[in-house]
Short mmCIF file of C-alpha atoms and ligand atoms in Angstrom, two decimals:
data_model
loop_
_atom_site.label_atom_id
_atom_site.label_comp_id
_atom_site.label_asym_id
_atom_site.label_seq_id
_atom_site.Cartn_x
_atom_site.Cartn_y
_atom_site.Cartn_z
CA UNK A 152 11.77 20.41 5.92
CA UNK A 153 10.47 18.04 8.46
CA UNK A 154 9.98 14.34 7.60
CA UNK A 155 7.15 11.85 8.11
CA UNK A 156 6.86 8.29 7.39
CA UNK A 157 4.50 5.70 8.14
CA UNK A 158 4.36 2.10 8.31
CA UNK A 159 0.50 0.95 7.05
CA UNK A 160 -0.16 -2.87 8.31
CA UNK A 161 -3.27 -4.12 6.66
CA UNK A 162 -4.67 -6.40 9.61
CA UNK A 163 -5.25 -9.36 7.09
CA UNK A 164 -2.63 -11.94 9.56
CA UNK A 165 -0.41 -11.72 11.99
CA UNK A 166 3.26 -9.57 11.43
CA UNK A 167 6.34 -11.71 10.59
CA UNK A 168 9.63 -10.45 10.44
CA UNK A 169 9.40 -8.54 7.39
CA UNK A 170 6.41 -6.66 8.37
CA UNK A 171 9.11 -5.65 11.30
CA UNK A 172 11.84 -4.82 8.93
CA UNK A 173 9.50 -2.64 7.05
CA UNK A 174 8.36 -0.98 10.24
CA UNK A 175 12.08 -0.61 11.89
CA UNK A 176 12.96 0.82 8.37
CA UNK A 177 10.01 3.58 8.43
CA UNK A 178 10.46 4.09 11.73
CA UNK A 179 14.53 4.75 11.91
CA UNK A 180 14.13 7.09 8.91
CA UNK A 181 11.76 9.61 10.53
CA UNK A 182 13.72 9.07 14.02
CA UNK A 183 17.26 9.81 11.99
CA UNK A 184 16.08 12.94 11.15
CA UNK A 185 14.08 13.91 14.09
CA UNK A 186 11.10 13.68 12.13
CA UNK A 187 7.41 12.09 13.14
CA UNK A 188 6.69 8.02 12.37
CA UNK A 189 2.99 7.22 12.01
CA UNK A 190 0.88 3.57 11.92
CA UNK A 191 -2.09 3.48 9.50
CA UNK A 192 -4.25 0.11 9.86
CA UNK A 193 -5.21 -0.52 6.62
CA UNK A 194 -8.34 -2.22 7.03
CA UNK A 195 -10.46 -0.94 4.29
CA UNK A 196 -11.02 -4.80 3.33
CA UNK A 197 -14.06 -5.70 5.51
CA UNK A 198 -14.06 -9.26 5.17
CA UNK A 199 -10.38 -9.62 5.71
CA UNK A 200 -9.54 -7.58 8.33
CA UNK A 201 -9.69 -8.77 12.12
CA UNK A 202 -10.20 -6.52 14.90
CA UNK A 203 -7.43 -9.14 16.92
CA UNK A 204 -4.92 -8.81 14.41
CA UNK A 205 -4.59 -4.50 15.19
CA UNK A 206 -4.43 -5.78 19.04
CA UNK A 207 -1.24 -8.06 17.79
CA UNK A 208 0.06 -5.10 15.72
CA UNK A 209 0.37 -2.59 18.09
CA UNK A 210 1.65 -5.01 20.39
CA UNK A 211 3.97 -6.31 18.00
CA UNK A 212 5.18 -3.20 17.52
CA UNK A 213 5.91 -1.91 21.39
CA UNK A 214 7.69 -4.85 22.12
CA UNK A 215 10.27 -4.18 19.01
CA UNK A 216 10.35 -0.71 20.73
CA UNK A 217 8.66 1.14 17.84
CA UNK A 218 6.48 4.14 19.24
CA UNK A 219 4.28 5.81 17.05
CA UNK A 220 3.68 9.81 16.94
CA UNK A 221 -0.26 10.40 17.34
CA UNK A 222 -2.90 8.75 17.36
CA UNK A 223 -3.34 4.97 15.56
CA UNK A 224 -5.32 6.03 12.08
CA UNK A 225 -7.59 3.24 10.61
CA UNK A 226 -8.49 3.34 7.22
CA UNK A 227 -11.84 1.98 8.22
CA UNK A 228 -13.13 5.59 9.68
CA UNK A 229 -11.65 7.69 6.11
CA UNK A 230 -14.75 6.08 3.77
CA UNK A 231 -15.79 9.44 3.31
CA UNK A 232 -12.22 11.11 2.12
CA UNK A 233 -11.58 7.98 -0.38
CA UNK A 234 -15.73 8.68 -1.36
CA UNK A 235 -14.54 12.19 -2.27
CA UNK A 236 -11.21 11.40 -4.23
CA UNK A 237 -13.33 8.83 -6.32
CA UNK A 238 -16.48 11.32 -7.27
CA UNK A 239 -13.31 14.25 -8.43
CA UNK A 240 -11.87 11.24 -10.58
CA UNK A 241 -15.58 10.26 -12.13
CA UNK A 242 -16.03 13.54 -12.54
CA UNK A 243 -13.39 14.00 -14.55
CA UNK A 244 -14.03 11.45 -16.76
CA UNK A 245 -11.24 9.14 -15.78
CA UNK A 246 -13.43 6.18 -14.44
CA UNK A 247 -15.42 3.57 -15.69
CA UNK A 248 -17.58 0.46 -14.29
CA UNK A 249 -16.48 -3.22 -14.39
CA UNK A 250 -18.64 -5.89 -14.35
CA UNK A 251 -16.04 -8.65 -14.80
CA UNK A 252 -16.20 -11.48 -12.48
CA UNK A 253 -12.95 -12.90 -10.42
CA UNK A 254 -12.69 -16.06 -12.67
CA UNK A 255 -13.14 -13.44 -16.02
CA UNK A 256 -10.60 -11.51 -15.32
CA UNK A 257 -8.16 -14.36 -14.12
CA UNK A 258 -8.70 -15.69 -17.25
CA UNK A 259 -7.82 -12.29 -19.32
CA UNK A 260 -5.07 -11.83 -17.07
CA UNK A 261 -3.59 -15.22 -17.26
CA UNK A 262 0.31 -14.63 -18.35
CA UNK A 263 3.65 -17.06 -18.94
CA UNK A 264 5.92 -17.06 -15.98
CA UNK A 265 3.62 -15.89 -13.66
CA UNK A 266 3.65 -12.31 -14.10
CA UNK A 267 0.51 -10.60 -14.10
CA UNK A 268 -1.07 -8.97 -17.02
CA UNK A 269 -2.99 -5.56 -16.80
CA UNK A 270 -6.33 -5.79 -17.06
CA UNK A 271 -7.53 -5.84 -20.97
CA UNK A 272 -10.04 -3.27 -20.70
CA UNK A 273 -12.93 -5.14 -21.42
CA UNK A 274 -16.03 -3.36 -19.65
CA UNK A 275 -14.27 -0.01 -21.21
CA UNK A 276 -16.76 1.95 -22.89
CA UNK A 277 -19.59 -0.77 -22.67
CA UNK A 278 -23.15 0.35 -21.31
CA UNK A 279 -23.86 0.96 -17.51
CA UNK A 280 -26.23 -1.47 -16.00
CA UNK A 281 -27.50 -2.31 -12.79
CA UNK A 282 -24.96 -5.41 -11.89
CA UNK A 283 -21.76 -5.47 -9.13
CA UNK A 284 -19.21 -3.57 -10.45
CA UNK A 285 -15.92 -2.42 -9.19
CA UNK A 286 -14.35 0.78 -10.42
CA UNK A 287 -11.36 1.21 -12.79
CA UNK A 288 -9.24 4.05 -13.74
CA UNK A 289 -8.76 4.47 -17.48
CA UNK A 290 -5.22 4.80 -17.32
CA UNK A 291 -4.47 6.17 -21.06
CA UNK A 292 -6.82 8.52 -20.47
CA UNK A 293 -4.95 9.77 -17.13
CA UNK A 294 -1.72 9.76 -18.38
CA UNK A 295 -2.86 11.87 -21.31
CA UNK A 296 -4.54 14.10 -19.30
CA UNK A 297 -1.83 14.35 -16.38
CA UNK A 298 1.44 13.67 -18.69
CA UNK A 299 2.77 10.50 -16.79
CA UNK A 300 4.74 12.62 -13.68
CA UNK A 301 8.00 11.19 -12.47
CA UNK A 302 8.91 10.61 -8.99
CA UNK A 303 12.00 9.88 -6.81
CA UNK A 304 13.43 6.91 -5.37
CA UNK A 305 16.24 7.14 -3.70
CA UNK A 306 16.63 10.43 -5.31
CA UNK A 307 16.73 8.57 -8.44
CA UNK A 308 14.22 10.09 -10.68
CA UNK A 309 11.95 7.11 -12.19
CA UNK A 310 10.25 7.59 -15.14
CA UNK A 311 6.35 6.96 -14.85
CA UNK A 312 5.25 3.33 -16.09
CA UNK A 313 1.74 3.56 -14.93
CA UNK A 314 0.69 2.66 -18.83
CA UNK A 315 2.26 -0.82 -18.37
CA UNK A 316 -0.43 -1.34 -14.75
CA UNK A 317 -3.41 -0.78 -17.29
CA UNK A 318 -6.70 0.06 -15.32
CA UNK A 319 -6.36 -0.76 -11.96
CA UNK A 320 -9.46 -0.78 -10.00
CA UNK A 321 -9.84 2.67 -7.51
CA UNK A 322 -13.11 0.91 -5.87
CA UNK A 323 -13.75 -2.29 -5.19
CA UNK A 324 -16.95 -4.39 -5.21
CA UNK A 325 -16.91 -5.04 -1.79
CA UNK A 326 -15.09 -2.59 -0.33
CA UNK A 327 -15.47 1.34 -1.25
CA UNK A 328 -12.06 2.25 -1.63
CA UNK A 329 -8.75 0.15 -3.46
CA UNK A 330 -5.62 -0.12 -1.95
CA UNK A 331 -4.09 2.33 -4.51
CA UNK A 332 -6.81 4.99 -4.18
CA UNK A 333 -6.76 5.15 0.05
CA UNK A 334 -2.78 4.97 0.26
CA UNK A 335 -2.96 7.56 -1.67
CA UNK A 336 -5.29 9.95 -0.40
CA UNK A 337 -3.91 9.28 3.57
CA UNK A 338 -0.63 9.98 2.59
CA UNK A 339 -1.09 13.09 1.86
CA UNK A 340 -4.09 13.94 4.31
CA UNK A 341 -1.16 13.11 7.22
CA UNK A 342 1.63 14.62 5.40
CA UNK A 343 3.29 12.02 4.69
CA UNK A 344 6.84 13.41 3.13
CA UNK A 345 8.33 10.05 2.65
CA UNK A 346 7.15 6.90 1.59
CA UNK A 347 9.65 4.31 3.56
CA UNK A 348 8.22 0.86 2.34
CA UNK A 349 9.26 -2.70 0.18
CA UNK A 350 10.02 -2.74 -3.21
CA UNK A 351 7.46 -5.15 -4.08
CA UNK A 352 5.21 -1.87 -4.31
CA UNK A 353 7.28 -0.30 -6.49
CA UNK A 354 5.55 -0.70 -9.61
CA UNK A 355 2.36 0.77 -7.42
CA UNK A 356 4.24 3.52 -7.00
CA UNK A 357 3.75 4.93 -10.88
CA UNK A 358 0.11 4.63 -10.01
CA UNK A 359 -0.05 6.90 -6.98
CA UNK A 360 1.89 9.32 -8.33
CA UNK A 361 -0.63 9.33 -11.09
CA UNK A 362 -3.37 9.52 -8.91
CA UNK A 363 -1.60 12.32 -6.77
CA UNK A 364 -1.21 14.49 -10.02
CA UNK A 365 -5.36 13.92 -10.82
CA UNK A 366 -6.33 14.74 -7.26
CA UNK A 367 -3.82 18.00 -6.55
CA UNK A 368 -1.84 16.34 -4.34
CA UNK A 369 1.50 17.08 -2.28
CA UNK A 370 4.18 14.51 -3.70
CA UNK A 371 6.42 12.38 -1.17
CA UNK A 372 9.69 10.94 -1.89
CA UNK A 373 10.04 7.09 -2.20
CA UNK A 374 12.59 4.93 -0.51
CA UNK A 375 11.72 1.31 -1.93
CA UNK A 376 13.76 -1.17 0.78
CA UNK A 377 14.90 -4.81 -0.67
CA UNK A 378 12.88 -7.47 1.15
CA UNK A 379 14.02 -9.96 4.01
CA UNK A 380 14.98 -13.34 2.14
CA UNK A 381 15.00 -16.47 3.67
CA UNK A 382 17.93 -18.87 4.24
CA UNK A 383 16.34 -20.57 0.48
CA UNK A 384 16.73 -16.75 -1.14
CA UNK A 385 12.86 -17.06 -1.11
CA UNK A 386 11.00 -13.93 -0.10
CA UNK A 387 9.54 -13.92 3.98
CA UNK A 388 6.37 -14.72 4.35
CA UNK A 389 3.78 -15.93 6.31
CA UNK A 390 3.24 -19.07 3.39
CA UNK A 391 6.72 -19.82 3.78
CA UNK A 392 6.86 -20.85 7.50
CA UNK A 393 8.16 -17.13 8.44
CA UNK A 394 7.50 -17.38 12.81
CA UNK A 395 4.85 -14.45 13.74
CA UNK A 396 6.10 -11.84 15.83
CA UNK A 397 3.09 -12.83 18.61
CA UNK A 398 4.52 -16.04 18.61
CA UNK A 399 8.63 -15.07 19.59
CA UNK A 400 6.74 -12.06 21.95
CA UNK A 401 5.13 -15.24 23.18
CA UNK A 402 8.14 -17.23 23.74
CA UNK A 403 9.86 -14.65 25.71
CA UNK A 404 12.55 -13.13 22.81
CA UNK A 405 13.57 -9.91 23.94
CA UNK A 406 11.98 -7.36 20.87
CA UNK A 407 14.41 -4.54 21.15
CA UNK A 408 17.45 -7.49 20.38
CA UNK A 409 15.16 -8.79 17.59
CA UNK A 410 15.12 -5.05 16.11
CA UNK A 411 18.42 -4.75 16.65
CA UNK A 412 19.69 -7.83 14.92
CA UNK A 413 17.18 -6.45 11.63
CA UNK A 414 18.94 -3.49 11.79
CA UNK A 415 22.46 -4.84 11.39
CA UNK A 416 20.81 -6.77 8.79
CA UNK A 417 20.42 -10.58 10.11
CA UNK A 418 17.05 -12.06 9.95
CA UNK A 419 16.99 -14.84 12.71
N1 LIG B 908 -0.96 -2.03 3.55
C1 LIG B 908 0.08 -2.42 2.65
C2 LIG B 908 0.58 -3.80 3.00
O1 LIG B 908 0.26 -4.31 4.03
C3 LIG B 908 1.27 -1.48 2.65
C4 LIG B 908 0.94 -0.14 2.15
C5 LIG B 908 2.10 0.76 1.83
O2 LIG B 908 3.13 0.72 2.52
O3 LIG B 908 1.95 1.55 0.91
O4 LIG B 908 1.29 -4.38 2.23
#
């Protein structure tokens, strides 16, 4: 069977170099097995997204010597596919309205040692009215309708934990589509057959396959990588000083011995 992967930058900030460990990852799996590699912009988030930061991207990724099969697919232009995915899962009786405000549900959510609690369920079953509202799955209600479907990573089979993720929201208040709902639906519109990406969306990963079981969907394989560390064990990231890409393109490093050096696993 043939293989694609993906790598899907949301253009929120410039790429660092785990954004280019992720891609190189993604990438050399589909090459490896003369498969396709795609790039989704996930830009669904209007107010975060910047036009400049998809320039950077693709840049970015030429000059690490990452091509791309096909065309560049934004998640901006697929409204009408995540529209569709939502009305089947209303209309099944799986969603509901929530009125709850940021500082609400940060309060609700607040947990010891920083992990974060799922959502207590509180505009569950209370009366529609005309207020902003995002909307949430009802996730007992999908697992007992769709039996909580395992999935592989690795080829390890994973037992679904999408109970423990509670009702995570499928549309947004300002934006028509979640992360969870529109990763879902592209990767199966472009036949996506294996999900290359870090293992801090792991625990996401119980919810797509959930959602993939509601909607009918073709099921991918997972490969959850470990994520680039810094020299202080602390995870890359922009908030931790990690240099953009743009900025060692900028300088003059040479991309391909950047990739390279990822690839035999050392960071700087
Ligand atoms: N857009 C997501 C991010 O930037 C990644 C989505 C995915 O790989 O499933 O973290």
């Amino acid at each position: 069977m043939s293989v694609t992967t993906r790598f899907a930058p949301s253009p929120t900030g410039r790429l660092h170099m785990g954004h280019a460990y992720a891609a190189i990852r993604a990438h050399d799996f589909a090459r490896e097995r003369g498969g396709r590699f795609l790039l989704r912009i996930e830009d669904i988030d209007g107010t975060r997204s910047r036009a400049e930061h998809v320039a950077t991207i693709l840049a970015d990724l030429r000059w690490l010597g990452l091509a791309w099969d096909g065309e560049v697919a934004f998640q901006s232009a697929r409204l009408d596919l995540y529209a569709a995915a939502l009305e089947r899962l209303r209309s099944l009786g799986l969603m509901y309205r929530c009125y709850c405000t940021r500082a609400e549900i940060a309060g609700a959510m607040s947990a010891p040692h920083g992990q974060v609690a799922a959502y207590p369920g509180t505009c569950r079953g209370s009366r529609e009215r005309d207020a902003p509202h995002c909307w949430r799955i009802d996730m007992a209600a999908a697992v007992a309708r769709c039996g909580a479907p395992s999935w592989t990573d690795h080829g390890r089979v994973v037992t679904n934990e999408a109970l423990a993720q509670g009702d995570v929201v499928l549309a947004r208040k300002d934006a028509p589509a979640s992360y969870h709902l529109a990763v879902t639906v592209d990767d199966a519109a472009q036949g996506v057959t294996d999900v290359v990406r870090g293992c801090d969306l792991f625990a996401a990963t119980h919810v797509h396959r959930i959602l993939q079981a509601l909607l009918g969907l073709a099921v991918p394989r997972w490969w959850h990588h470990p994520l680039l560390t810094g020299a202080d064990g602390a995870r890359l990231a922009k908030r931790h000083g990690a240099p953009a890409l743009a900025d060692m393109r900028a300088a003059g490093l040479d991309g391909a011995a950047v990739a390279a050096r990822l690839r035999a696993g050392q960071i700087a």
